[in-house]
C-alpha cells in the first residue's frame, strides 16, 4: 500500500471493522465495546490479514482519549456526587483499595514487582463508564436511587483514576520504572522533590484553568455563539478540548487526559455545556471507537491459550472480587440488599480507564506487556459476562426475598429506627402507602397532605427518610420488595398503595406482595410503556399511568389553547384522546370493547378481568 494512503487506510479499516464488530456485538446483546476491541484484534499484528499502522493508531487513540475525558468532564456533576456522597465516596475508595490489593496479591504470586502489581490492581479496580451507564439504562435504573448511587460511585472512581494518572509518572522511579515529567526533571532528587514538582505543576495548571478558564472560556463561547455559526461553535469546542489538553502536556507536564478532563469540567458549569456536549459527541464517539480499536490492536489473543489460569484469575478478581467487595461495603453502610446487588453488578467489569492506566504502566516500564494483555482479556470477558452477572444477581435477589430471615441478617442496618415507624405514627389505618418519594411520589404525597389525608412513605434514600420524619411525615427506610418493609409501613391496614418508582419489574413485585398482605388494597402505579399498562390493567390495577403519555397530553392541551380553543374544549379533546388511546390498546390486545379509562371508572371492581 502506498505510504501516502496509510493514514486514510488506518482510519477507514478501523472504523469499518469497529462498525461490523459493534453491530455483531449488539445483535448478540453484548456491549459494543466488545466488538470494538475485537475489531482492533483483527487489525492488529497478532492476527493474519491487514495490519494497521500502530504509530498512527496510537496517535488517533490519543485524540480519542482527549475527547473521551473531555466528555467525562462535561458530564461531571458535583450535585450528583454530593447527593450520594455519604456512600459513594467512602464506598468507591474502599472498593478501589480492596480491588487494588487483590491485584497486587495476584501479581505477587506471579512474581511481579510491587510497581507492576500496583498498576495492575488499579487497572482492575475501575469500571467502564460506557458499560455501567448502558446497563443501568437498559434496566430503567439510571434515575432510581440505586442507579444514582452507582453513578456517584463511578464519579469517585474516575476522579481517583485521574489522580493516579497524575501521580504514577512521579512515582515511577521509586516503583521500579522510568520516571517521567517532573520526576525526570528532579534527576537524582528525592521522592518528595519529584512529588512537589508534579503537584506544583498540577496546582498551577488547575489554578489557571479554574480561575482564568471559568471566565475566559464561557466568554469565548458566548462570542462564537453570537455569530450564529454552528460550524464555528463546534470548532471552538474541539479547539478548546484539544488545545487545553495539548497545552497542559507541553507547558505543565500533565497528561492529555487530565487536561481534557478539566477543560470539560470548566465548560460543564457554563450555559453552553449541553450544546458543547452535543457538538463534541459525534467526533468524541468516532475517535473513542478508534481508541478502543487501537487498544485491541495491542492485545495478543494467544495469551488465552498460553496463560488460561492467569486470565481466569483476572476475571475472578473483576467479576467476583469487586462484586463481593462492593456488596459488602454497601451493606455495611446500612443500605438494603437490592441496592448492594445493583451497585456490585454495575461495577463487575473494567473499561476505558483500565486501558489508559495499562498503557501508561507499560510506557513507564512498570507493567510488563503480558500484564496489559491480561487486563485486556479481563476487560473483554468481564464486559461480555456483565449481563449474565446482572441476571444472576437478580435471581439471588429473588432467592433472598423468599428468605426474610437471611435477608434480615444481611441487612443489619446502622440505624434500625428508620426501618420501623416512630412511636408517634405507629399503627396507621386507612392511609396511603407511597413507594418512592422522588419527583413523582413527592407530588402525590404533598397533594394528599394538603387535604389532611394520611400517608406513609417508603423510600431507599436514608437522608430523605430522615428529612421527612423531621417534617412530621411518617416514613420507613427500606426496599418495598421486601415483605417486612411493607408490613412496617402498615400496608395490612392501608387503603391505597402508590408505586411511584420507575422500575417495572420492581413495581410488579411490590403489587404482588401488597395484595398478599392486604387483598382489598387499592393500587396506583407508574409505568413507562403501553405494554406494561396493558399488563397491569389485566391484573386489575386501579390506575396505571404511563408518564410519557401524560406528558404528551399536557403538551397537547397547551397547543390546543395556544390556537384559541377554550379550556373546556381542550380538556375534552385531551380526555377523548386519552380514552381512545387506552381503548385502542386494550381492544388490540383483547379483541373486546374497552369499558372506559381507569380514571373514569366508578370503582376498582370495573377493572377488566384477567385473561
Coordinates of C-alpha atoms in Angstrom, one line a residue, residues 21-588:
X21 CA -17.8 -5.7 15.3
X22 CA -20.1 -3.3 17.2
X23 CA -23.1 -4.4 15.1
X24 CA -22.4 -8.1 15.7
X25 CA -22.0 -7.5 19.5
X26 CA -25.3 -5.5 19.6
X27 CA -27.1 -8.4 17.8
X28 CA -25.7 -10.7 20.4
X29 CA -26.9 -8.3 23.1
X30 CA -23.4 -7.6 24.2
X31 CA -21.8 -4.2 24.8
X32 CA -20.5 -2.7 21.5
X33 CA -17.1 -2.2 23.3
X34 CA -16.6 -6.0 22.9
X35 CA -17.0 -5.5 19.1
X36 CA -14.6 -2.5 19.0
X37 CA -11.9 -4.4 20.9
X38 CA -12.2 -7.5 18.7
X39 CA -12.0 -5.2 15.6
X40 CA -8.7 -4.0 17.0
X41 CA -7.5 -7.6 17.5
X42 CA -8.4 -8.3 13.8
X43 CA -6.5 -5.3 12.6
X44 CA -3.5 -5.9 14.9
X45 CA -0.2 -7.5 14.3
X46 CA -1.1 -10.7 16.2
X47 CA -3.7 -11.9 13.7
X48 CA -3.4 -12.6 9.9
X49 CA -4.6 -10.2 7.3
X50 CA -4.4 -6.4 7.2
X51 CA -2.2 -4.8 9.9
X52 CA -2.9 -1.2 10.7
X53 CA -0.1 1.3 11.3
X54 CA 0.4 1.1 15.1
X55 CA 2.0 4.5 15.4
X56 CA -0.8 6.3 13.6
X57 CA -3.4 4.2 15.5
X58 CA -1.9 5.2 18.8
X59 CA -2.0 8.9 17.9
X60 CA -5.6 8.6 16.8
X61 CA -6.2 6.8 20.1
X62 CA -4.7 9.8 22.0
X63 CA -7.3 12.1 20.3
X64 CA -9.9 9.6 21.4
X65 CA -8.7 9.7 25.0
X66 CA -8.7 13.5 24.9
X67 CA -12.3 13.7 23.6
X68 CA -13.4 10.8 25.9
X69 CA -12.0 12.6 29.0
X70 CA -13.4 15.9 27.8
X71 CA -16.9 14.2 27.6
X72 CA -16.4 12.8 31.2
X73 CA -15.6 16.3 32.4
X74 CA -18.6 17.8 30.6
X75 CA -20.9 15.3 32.2
X76 CA -19.3 15.6 35.6
X77 CA -21.9 16.7 38.2
X78 CA -20.8 17.7 41.6
X79 CA -24.6 17.8 42.5
X80 CA -24.9 14.1 41.6
X81 CA -21.9 13.3 43.7
X82 CA -23.0 15.3 46.7
X83 CA -26.4 13.7 46.7
X84 CA -24.9 10.3 47.4
X85 CA -21.6 11.3 48.9
X86 CA -22.2 9.5 52.2
X87 CA -21.9 6.1 50.4
X88 CA -20.2 6.9 47.1
X89 CA -17.0 8.5 48.4
X90 CA -16.1 6.0 51.1
X91 CA -17.6 3.1 49.2
X92 CA -15.7 3.7 46.0
X93 CA -12.4 4.4 47.8
X94 CA -12.8 1.3 49.9
X95 CA -13.6 -0.8 46.8
X96 CA -10.6 0.6 44.9
X97 CA -8.3 -0.3 47.8
X98 CA -9.7 -3.8 48.1
X99 CA -9.5 -4.5 44.3
X100 CA -6.0 -3.0 44.1
X101 CA -4.9 -5.2 47.0
X102 CA -6.3 -8.2 45.2
X103 CA -4.4 -7.2 42.0
X104 CA -1.2 -6.7 44.0
X105 CA -1.6 -10.1 45.7
X106 CA -2.2 -11.9 42.4
X107 CA 0.8 -10.1 40.8
X108 CA 2.9 -11.1 43.7
X109 CA 2.0 -14.8 43.2
X110 CA 3.2 -14.4 39.6
X111 CA 6.5 -12.9 40.8
X112 CA 5.8 -9.4 39.5
X113 CA 7.4 -6.4 41.4
X114 CA 5.2 -4.2 43.6
X115 CA 5.0 -1.4 41.0
X116 CA 3.6 -3.8 38.4
X117 CA 1.1 -5.1 40.9
X118 CA 0.0 -1.6 41.8
X119 CA -0.7 -0.6 38.2
X120 CA -2.3 -3.9 37.6
X121 CA -4.6 -3.6 40.7
X122 CA -5.6 0.0 39.9
X123 CA -6.5 -1.0 36.3
X124 CA -8.7 -3.8 37.6
X125 CA -10.4 -1.6 40.2
X126 CA -12.2 0.9 38.0
X127 CA -15.4 0.2 36.0
X128 CA -16.3 1.3 32.5
X129 CA -18.5 4.4 32.3
X130 CA -19.9 3.3 29.0
X131 CA -20.9 -0.2 30.1
X132 CA -22.2 0.9 33.5
X133 CA -24.5 3.6 32.1
X134 CA -25.8 1.4 29.4
X135 CA -26.6 -1.4 31.8
X136 CA -28.5 0.9 34.1
X137 CA -30.4 2.5 31.2
X138 CA -31.4 -0.9 29.8
X139 CA -32.9 -1.8 33.2
X140 CA -34.6 1.6 33.8
X141 CA -32.3 2.0 36.8
X142 CA -30.4 5.1 35.9
X143 CA -32.9 7.6 37.6
X144 CA -33.5 5.3 40.6
X145 CA -31.9 5.7 44.0
X146 CA -29.8 2.6 43.3
X147 CA -28.7 4.0 39.9
X148 CA -27.7 7.3 41.4
X149 CA -25.5 5.6 44.0
X150 CA -23.8 3.6 41.2
X151 CA -23.2 6.7 39.1
X152 CA -21.9 8.6 42.1
X153 CA -19.6 5.7 42.9
X154 CA -18.4 5.8 39.3
X155 CA -17.6 9.5 39.5
X156 CA -15.4 8.9 42.6
X157 CA -13.6 6.1 40.8
X158 CA -13.0 8.3 37.8
X159 CA -11.6 11.1 40.0
X160 CA -9.3 8.6 41.8
X161 CA -8.0 7.4 38.4
X162 CA -7.4 11.0 37.3
X163 CA -5.3 11.4 40.4
X164 CA -3.5 8.1 39.6
X165 CA -2.6 9.4 36.1
X166 CA -1.0 12.4 37.8
X167 CA 1.0 10.6 40.4
X168 CA 2.2 7.5 38.6
X169 CA 4.8 9.3 36.4
X170 CA 6.2 11.0 39.5
X171 CA 6.3 7.7 41.4
X172 CA 7.6 5.6 38.6
X173 CA 11.2 5.8 39.6
X174 CA 10.5 4.7 43.1
X175 CA 8.3 1.9 41.9
X176 CA 11.0 0.5 39.6
X177 CA 10.0 2.1 36.4
X178 CA 11.2 5.1 34.3
X179 CA 10.3 8.5 35.8
X180 CA 8.6 11.0 33.5
X181 CA 7.7 14.6 33.7
X182 CA 8.6 16.4 36.9
X183 CA 10.1 13.3 38.4
X184 CA 12.5 13.1 35.5
X185 CA 13.4 16.8 35.9
X186 CA 14.2 16.1 39.6
X187 CA 17.0 13.8 38.5
X188 CA 18.7 12.3 41.5
X189 CA 16.4 14.3 43.9
X190 CA 14.2 12.7 46.5
X191 CA 10.7 11.4 46.0
X192 CA 9.5 14.4 48.0
X193 CA 11.1 16.7 45.4
X194 CA 9.5 14.8 42.5
X195 CA 6.1 14.8 44.1
X196 CA 6.4 18.5 45.0
X197 CA 7.3 19.4 41.4
X198 CA 4.5 17.3 40.0
X199 CA 1.8 18.6 42.4
X200 CA 3.1 22.1 42.0
X201 CA 2.7 22.0 38.2
X202 CA -0.7 20.4 38.5
X203 CA -1.8 23.0 41.1
X204 CA -0.6 25.8 38.8
X205 CA -2.4 24.2 35.8
X206 CA -5.6 23.8 37.9
X207 CA -5.4 27.4 39.1
X208 CA -5.1 28.7 35.6
X209 CA -7.9 26.5 34.3
X210 CA -10.3 27.0 37.1
X211 CA -9.7 30.7 37.7
X212 CA -9.0 32.0 34.2
X213 CA -10.8 29.3 32.3
X214 CA -14.1 29.7 34.1
X215 CA -14.2 33.3 32.9
X216 CA -12.5 33.2 29.6
X217 CA -13.9 30.0 28.1
X218 CA -17.7 30.8 28.6
X219 CA -17.0 34.4 27.3
X220 CA -15.3 33.0 24.2
X221 CA -18.2 30.6 23.6
X222 CA -20.7 33.4 24.0
X223 CA -18.9 35.5 21.3
X224 CA -18.8 32.5 19.0
X225 CA -22.5 31.7 19.6
X226 CA -23.5 35.3 18.7
X227 CA -22.1 34.7 15.2
X228 CA -24.9 32.2 14.7
X229 CA -22.5 29.8 13.0
X230 CA -22.8 26.2 14.2
X231 CA -19.6 25.2 12.4
X232 CA -17.6 27.9 14.3
X233 CA -19.2 26.8 17.6
X234 CA -18.3 23.2 17.0
X235 CA -14.8 24.2 16.0
X236 CA -14.4 26.3 19.2
X237 CA -15.4 23.4 21.4
X238 CA -13.0 21.0 19.7
X239 CA -10.2 23.6 19.7
X240 CA -10.8 24.1 23.4
X241 CA -10.7 20.4 24.3
X242 CA -7.6 19.6 22.1
X243 CA -5.8 22.9 22.8
X244 CA -6.1 22.7 26.6
X245 CA -5.1 19.0 26.5
X246 CA -2.0 19.7 24.3
X247 CA -1.0 22.9 26.2
X248 CA -1.3 21.2 29.6
X249 CA 1.0 18.4 28.4
X250 CA 3.6 20.8 26.8
X251 CA 3.6 23.5 29.5
X252 CA 2.8 21.7 32.7
X253 CA 3.8 18.1 32.0
X254 CA 0.4 16.8 32.9
X255 CA -1.3 14.1 30.8
X256 CA -3.6 14.8 27.8
X257 CA -6.3 13.0 29.7
X258 CA -6.1 15.3 32.8
X259 CA -6.0 18.5 30.7
X260 CA -9.1 17.4 28.7
X261 CA -11.0 16.4 31.8
X262 CA -10.6 19.8 33.5
X263 CA -11.4 21.6 30.2
X264 CA -14.7 19.7 30.3
X265 CA -15.3 20.4 34.0
X266 CA -14.9 24.2 33.3
X267 CA -17.3 24.1 30.4
X268 CA -19.8 22.0 32.3
X269 CA -20.6 24.9 34.6
X270 CA -21.3 27.3 31.7
X271 CA -24.6 27.9 29.9
X272 CA -23.3 26.2 26.8
X273 CA -22.4 22.8 28.3
X274 CA -25.3 20.9 26.7
X275 CA -24.6 22.4 23.3
X276 CA -20.9 21.8 23.7
X277 CA -21.6 18.2 24.6
X278 CA -23.9 17.7 21.6
X279 CA -21.4 19.2 19.2
X280 CA -18.4 17.3 20.5
X281 CA -20.4 14.0 20.8
X282 CA -20.1 12.8 17.1
X283 CA -16.3 13.3 16.9
X284 CA -15.9 12.0 20.5
X285 CA -17.8 8.8 19.6
X286 CA -15.8 8.3 16.4
X287 CA -12.4 8.8 18.0
X288 CA -13.3 6.9 21.2
X289 CA -14.1 4.0 18.9
X290 CA -10.7 4.3 17.3
X291 CA -9.2 4.4 20.9
X292 CA -10.8 1.0 21.7
X293 CA -9.7 -0.4 18.3
X294 CA -6.1 0.7 19.0
X295 CA -6.3 -0.9 22.4
X296 CA -7.5 -4.2 20.8
X297 CA -4.5 -4.0 18.4
X298 CA -2.1 -4.3 21.3
X299 CA -3.8 -7.5 22.6
X300 CA -2.2 -10.8 21.8
X301 CA -5.1 -13.4 21.8
X302 CA -2.6 -16.2 22.3
X303 CA -2.4 -15.3 25.9
X304 CA -5.8 -17.0 26.3
X305 CA -4.1 -20.3 25.3
X306 CA -0.8 -19.7 26.9
X307 CA -2.0 -18.3 30.2
X308 CA -5.6 -19.6 30.7
X309 CA -5.3 -19.7 34.5
X310 CA -3.9 -16.2 34.7
X311 CA -6.8 -14.9 32.6
X312 CA -9.2 -16.8 34.9
X313 CA -7.6 -15.2 37.9
X314 CA -8.1 -11.7 36.4
X315 CA -11.7 -12.4 35.6
X316 CA -12.3 -13.7 39.1
X317 CA -10.8 -10.5 40.6
X318 CA -13.0 -8.3 38.4
X319 CA -16.3 -10.3 38.5
X320 CA -16.1 -11.9 41.9
X321 CA -13.7 -9.9 43.9
X322 CA -15.0 -6.5 43.0
X323 CA -18.6 -7.7 43.3
X324 CA -18.2 -9.1 46.8
X325 CA -16.2 -6.0 47.9
X326 CA -18.9 -3.6 46.7
X327 CA -21.7 -5.8 48.0
X328 CA -20.2 -5.9 51.5
X329 CA -19.4 -2.2 51.6
X330 CA -22.9 -1.1 50.6
X331 CA -24.5 -3.4 53.2
X332 CA -22.0 -2.2 55.8
X333 CA -23.3 1.4 55.2
X334 CA -26.8 0.2 56.0
X335 CA -28.3 0.0 52.5
X336 CA -30.7 -2.7 51.5
X337 CA -29.6 -5.8 49.6
X338 CA -31.2 -4.6 46.4
X339 CA -29.0 -1.5 46.4
X340 CA -25.9 -3.6 47.1
X341 CA -26.7 -6.0 44.3
X342 CA -27.3 -3.2 41.8
X343 CA -24.1 -1.4 42.6
X344 CA -22.0 -4.5 42.7
X345 CA -23.3 -5.8 39.4
X346 CA -22.7 -2.5 37.8
X347 CA -19.1 -2.5 38.8
X348 CA -18.3 -6.1 37.8
X349 CA -16.4 -5.1 34.7
X350 CA -13.5 -2.8 33.6
X351 CA -13.1 -0.5 30.6
X352 CA -11.6 2.7 29.3
X353 CA -9.6 3.9 32.3
X354 CA -8.2 0.5 32.7
X355 CA -6.8 0.7 29.2
X356 CA -5.4 4.1 29.8
X357 CA -3.7 3.0 33.0
X358 CA -2.3 -0.1 31.4
X359 CA -0.9 1.9 28.5
X360 CA 0.7 4.3 30.9
X361 CA 2.1 1.5 33.1
X362 CA 3.8 -0.1 30.0
X363 CA 5.2 3.3 28.9
X364 CA 6.6 3.9 32.4
X365 CA 8.2 0.5 32.4
X366 CA 6.1 -0.6 35.4
X367 CA 3.7 -3.1 33.8
X368 CA 5.0 -5.9 31.6
X369 CA 3.3 -6.2 28.2
X370 CA 1.7 -9.5 29.3
X371 CA 0.1 -7.5 32.1
X372 CA -1.6 -5.3 29.6
X373 CA -2.7 -8.4 27.6
X374 CA -4.3 -9.9 30.8
X375 CA -6.1 -6.6 31.6
X376 CA -7.5 -6.5 28.0
X377 CA -8.5 -10.2 28.3
X378 CA -10.2 -9.5 31.6
X379 CA -12.0 -6.5 30.1
X380 CA -13.3 -8.4 27.1
X381 CA -14.6 -11.3 29.2
X382 CA -16.0 -9.1 32.1
X383 CA -17.9 -6.8 29.7
X384 CA -19.2 -9.9 27.9
X385 CA -20.3 -11.5 31.2
X386 CA -21.8 -8.4 32.7
X387 CA -25.4 -9.1 31.5
X388 CA -25.1 -12.6 33.0
X389 CA -23.9 -11.1 36.3
X390 CA -27.0 -8.9 36.4
X391 CA -29.2 -11.9 35.6
X392 CA -27.5 -14.0 38.3
X393 CA -27.8 -11.3 40.9
X394 CA -31.5 -10.8 40.0
X395 CA -32.1 -14.5 40.8
X396 CA -30.1 -14.1 44.0
X397 CA -32.3 -11.1 44.9
X398 CA -35.4 -13.1 44.4
X399 CA -34.0 -16.0 46.4
X400 CA -33.1 -13.7 49.3
X401 CA -36.6 -12.1 49.3
X402 CA -38.1 -15.6 49.8
X403 CA -35.9 -16.0 52.9
X404 CA -36.6 -13.0 55.0
X405 CA -34.6 -14.3 57.9
X406 CA -31.4 -14.5 55.9
X407 CA -32.2 -11.1 54.3
X408 CA -32.7 -9.6 57.7
X409 CA -29.3 -10.9 58.9
X410 CA -27.7 -9.4 55.8
X411 CA -29.4 -6.0 56.2
X412 CA -28.3 -5.3 59.7
X413 CA -28.6 -1.6 59.3
X414 CA -26.7 1.0 61.2
X415 CA -29.9 2.8 62.4
X416 CA -32.8 0.3 62.8
X417 CA -35.2 3.1 64.0
X418 CA -35.6 4.1 60.3
X419 CA -36.9 0.7 59.3
X420 CA -40.0 1.0 61.6
X421 CA -42.4 3.8 62.1
X422 CA -41.7 6.1 65.0
X423 CA -43.9 5.6 68.1
X424 CA -45.9 8.8 67.3
X425 CA -47.0 7.2 64.0
X426 CA -47.4 3.5 64.9
X427 CA -50.5 1.6 63.8
X428 CA -51.7 3.8 60.9
X429 CA -55.1 2.9 59.4
X430 CA -56.9 3.8 56.2
X431 CA -53.9 5.6 54.8
X432 CA -51.9 5.7 51.5
X433 CA -48.6 4.0 51.3
X434 CA -46.3 5.8 48.8
X435 CA -43.4 3.8 47.5
X436 CA -40.7 6.2 46.3
X437 CA -40.7 9.9 47.3
X438 CA -38.8 11.4 44.4
X439 CA -40.1 13.7 41.7
X440 CA -43.4 11.8 41.2
X441 CA -44.1 10.4 44.7
X442 CA -43.5 13.7 46.4
X443 CA -46.1 15.4 44.3
X444 CA -48.7 12.7 45.2
X445 CA -47.7 13.0 48.9
X446 CA -48.0 16.8 49.0
X447 CA -51.4 16.6 47.4
X448 CA -52.7 14.1 49.9
X449 CA -51.2 16.0 52.8
X450 CA -52.8 19.3 51.6
X451 CA -56.2 17.6 52.2
X452 CA -55.1 16.2 55.6
X453 CA -55.2 12.6 54.2
X454 CA -52.8 10.2 56.0
X455 CA -49.8 8.8 54.2
X456 CA -46.8 6.6 55.0
X457 CA -43.7 6.8 52.7
X458 CA -41.3 4.0 51.8
X459 CA -38.0 5.1 50.4
X460 CA -34.5 3.7 49.9
X461 CA -32.8 7.1 50.5
X462 CA -31.9 7.3 54.1
X463 CA -31.3 11.0 54.1
X464 CA -34.8 11.6 52.6
X465 CA -36.5 9.4 55.2
X466 CA -34.7 11.3 58.0
X467 CA -35.8 14.7 56.4
X468 CA -39.4 13.5 56.1
X469 CA -39.5 12.4 59.7
X470 CA -38.2 15.8 60.8
X471 CA -41.1 17.4 59.0
X472 CA -43.5 15.0 60.7
X473 CA -44.2 12.8 57.7
X474 CA -44.3 9.0 58.6
X475 CA -41.6 7.3 56.6
X476 CA -39.9 3.9 56.5
X477 CA -36.5 3.3 55.1
X478 CA -36.1 0.1 53.1
X479 CA -36.8 -1.9 49.9
X480 CA -40.5 -2.2 49.3
X481 CA -40.0 -5.5 47.5
X482 CA -39.3 -6.9 51.0
X483 CA -42.4 -8.1 52.9
X484 CA -41.1 -6.8 56.2
X485 CA -40.8 -3.2 54.9
X486 CA -44.4 -3.2 53.5
X487 CA -45.6 -4.5 56.9
X488 CA -43.7 -1.8 58.7
X489 CA -45.5 0.8 56.6
X490 CA -48.9 -0.6 57.7
X491 CA -49.8 -2.0 54.3
X492 CA -52.2 -4.5 56.0
X493 CA -54.4 -1.6 57.2
X494 CA -53.8 0.8 54.2
X495 CA -56.5 1.9 51.8
X496 CA -54.2 2.6 48.9
X497 CA -50.6 1.9 47.7
X498 CA -49.0 4.2 45.2
X499 CA -45.9 2.8 43.4
X500 CA -44.0 5.9 42.1
X501 CA -40.7 4.2 41.2
X502 CA -39.8 3.7 37.5
X503 CA -38.7 0.1 37.5
X504 CA -41.4 -2.2 36.0
X505 CA -40.2 -5.5 37.5
X506 CA -40.0 -3.9 41.0
X507 CA -43.5 -2.5 40.5
X508 CA -44.9 -5.9 39.8
X509 CA -43.2 -7.4 42.8
X510 CA -44.4 -4.6 45.2
X511 CA -48.0 -5.0 43.9
X512 CA -47.9 -8.8 44.3
X513 CA -46.6 -8.5 47.9
X514 CA -49.0 -5.7 48.8
X515 CA -52.0 -7.8 47.6
X516 CA -50.9 -10.8 49.6
X517 CA -50.7 -8.7 52.7
X518 CA -53.9 -6.8 52.0
X519 CA -56.1 -8.3 49.2
X520 CA -58.5 -5.3 49.3
X521 CA -55.9 -2.6 48.9
X522 CA -56.4 -0.1 46.0
X523 CA -53.4 0.4 43.7
X524 CA -52.0 3.1 41.5
X525 CA -48.7 2.7 39.7
X526 CA -46.3 4.5 37.3
X527 CA -45.2 2.8 34.1
X528 CA -43.1 3.5 31.1
X529 CA -44.7 1.6 28.3
X530 CA -48.2 0.8 26.8
X531 CA -47.4 -2.9 27.1
X532 CA -46.8 -2.5 30.9
X533 CA -50.1 -0.5 31.2
X534 CA -52.0 -3.3 29.4
X535 CA -50.4 -6.0 31.6
X536 CA -51.3 -4.2 34.8
X537 CA -54.8 -3.5 33.6
X538 CA -55.3 -7.2 33.1
X539 CA -54.2 -7.7 36.7
X540 CA -56.9 -5.3 37.9
X541 CA -54.7 -2.5 38.9
X542 CA -56.8 0.6 39.9
X543 CA -54.7 3.0 37.9
X544 CA -51.6 2.6 35.7
X545 CA -50.2 5.8 34.2
X546 CA -47.6 6.0 31.5
X547 CA -45.6 9.2 32.3
X548 CA -44.7 9.9 28.7
X549 CA -48.3 9.7 27.5
X550 CA -49.5 12.1 30.2
X551 CA -46.6 14.5 29.3
X552 CA -47.8 14.3 25.6
X553 CA -51.4 15.0 26.6
X554 CA -50.3 18.0 28.7
X555 CA -48.4 19.4 25.7
X556 CA -51.5 18.8 23.5
X557 CA -53.7 20.7 25.9
X558 CA -51.4 23.7 25.8
X559 CA -51.1 23.5 21.9
X560 CA -54.9 23.5 21.6
X561 CA -55.3 26.5 23.9
X562 CA -52.5 28.3 22.0
X563 CA -54.6 28.0 18.8
X564 CA -57.7 29.5 20.6
X565 CA -59.5 26.5 22.0
X566 CA -61.3 27.2 25.2
X567 CA -60.1 25.4 28.4
X568 CA -63.1 23.2 28.5
X569 CA -62.8 22.2 24.8
X570 CA -59.1 21.5 25.1
X571 CA -59.7 19.3 28.2
X572 CA -62.5 17.4 26.4
X573 CA -60.2 16.8 23.4
X574 CA -57.4 15.6 25.6
X575 CA -59.7 13.3 27.5
X576 CA -61.1 11.9 24.3
X577 CA -57.6 11.1 23.0
X578 CA -56.7 9.6 26.4
X579 CA -59.7 7.3 26.3
X580 CA -59.3 6.4 22.6
X581 CA -55.7 5.6 23.1
X582 CA -56.2 3.4 26.1
X583 CA -59.2 1.8 24.5
X584 CA -57.3 1.1 21.3
X585 CA -54.5 -0.5 23.1
X586 CA -57.0 -2.7 25.1
X587 CA -59.1 -3.7 22.1
X588 CA -56.0 -4.6 20.1

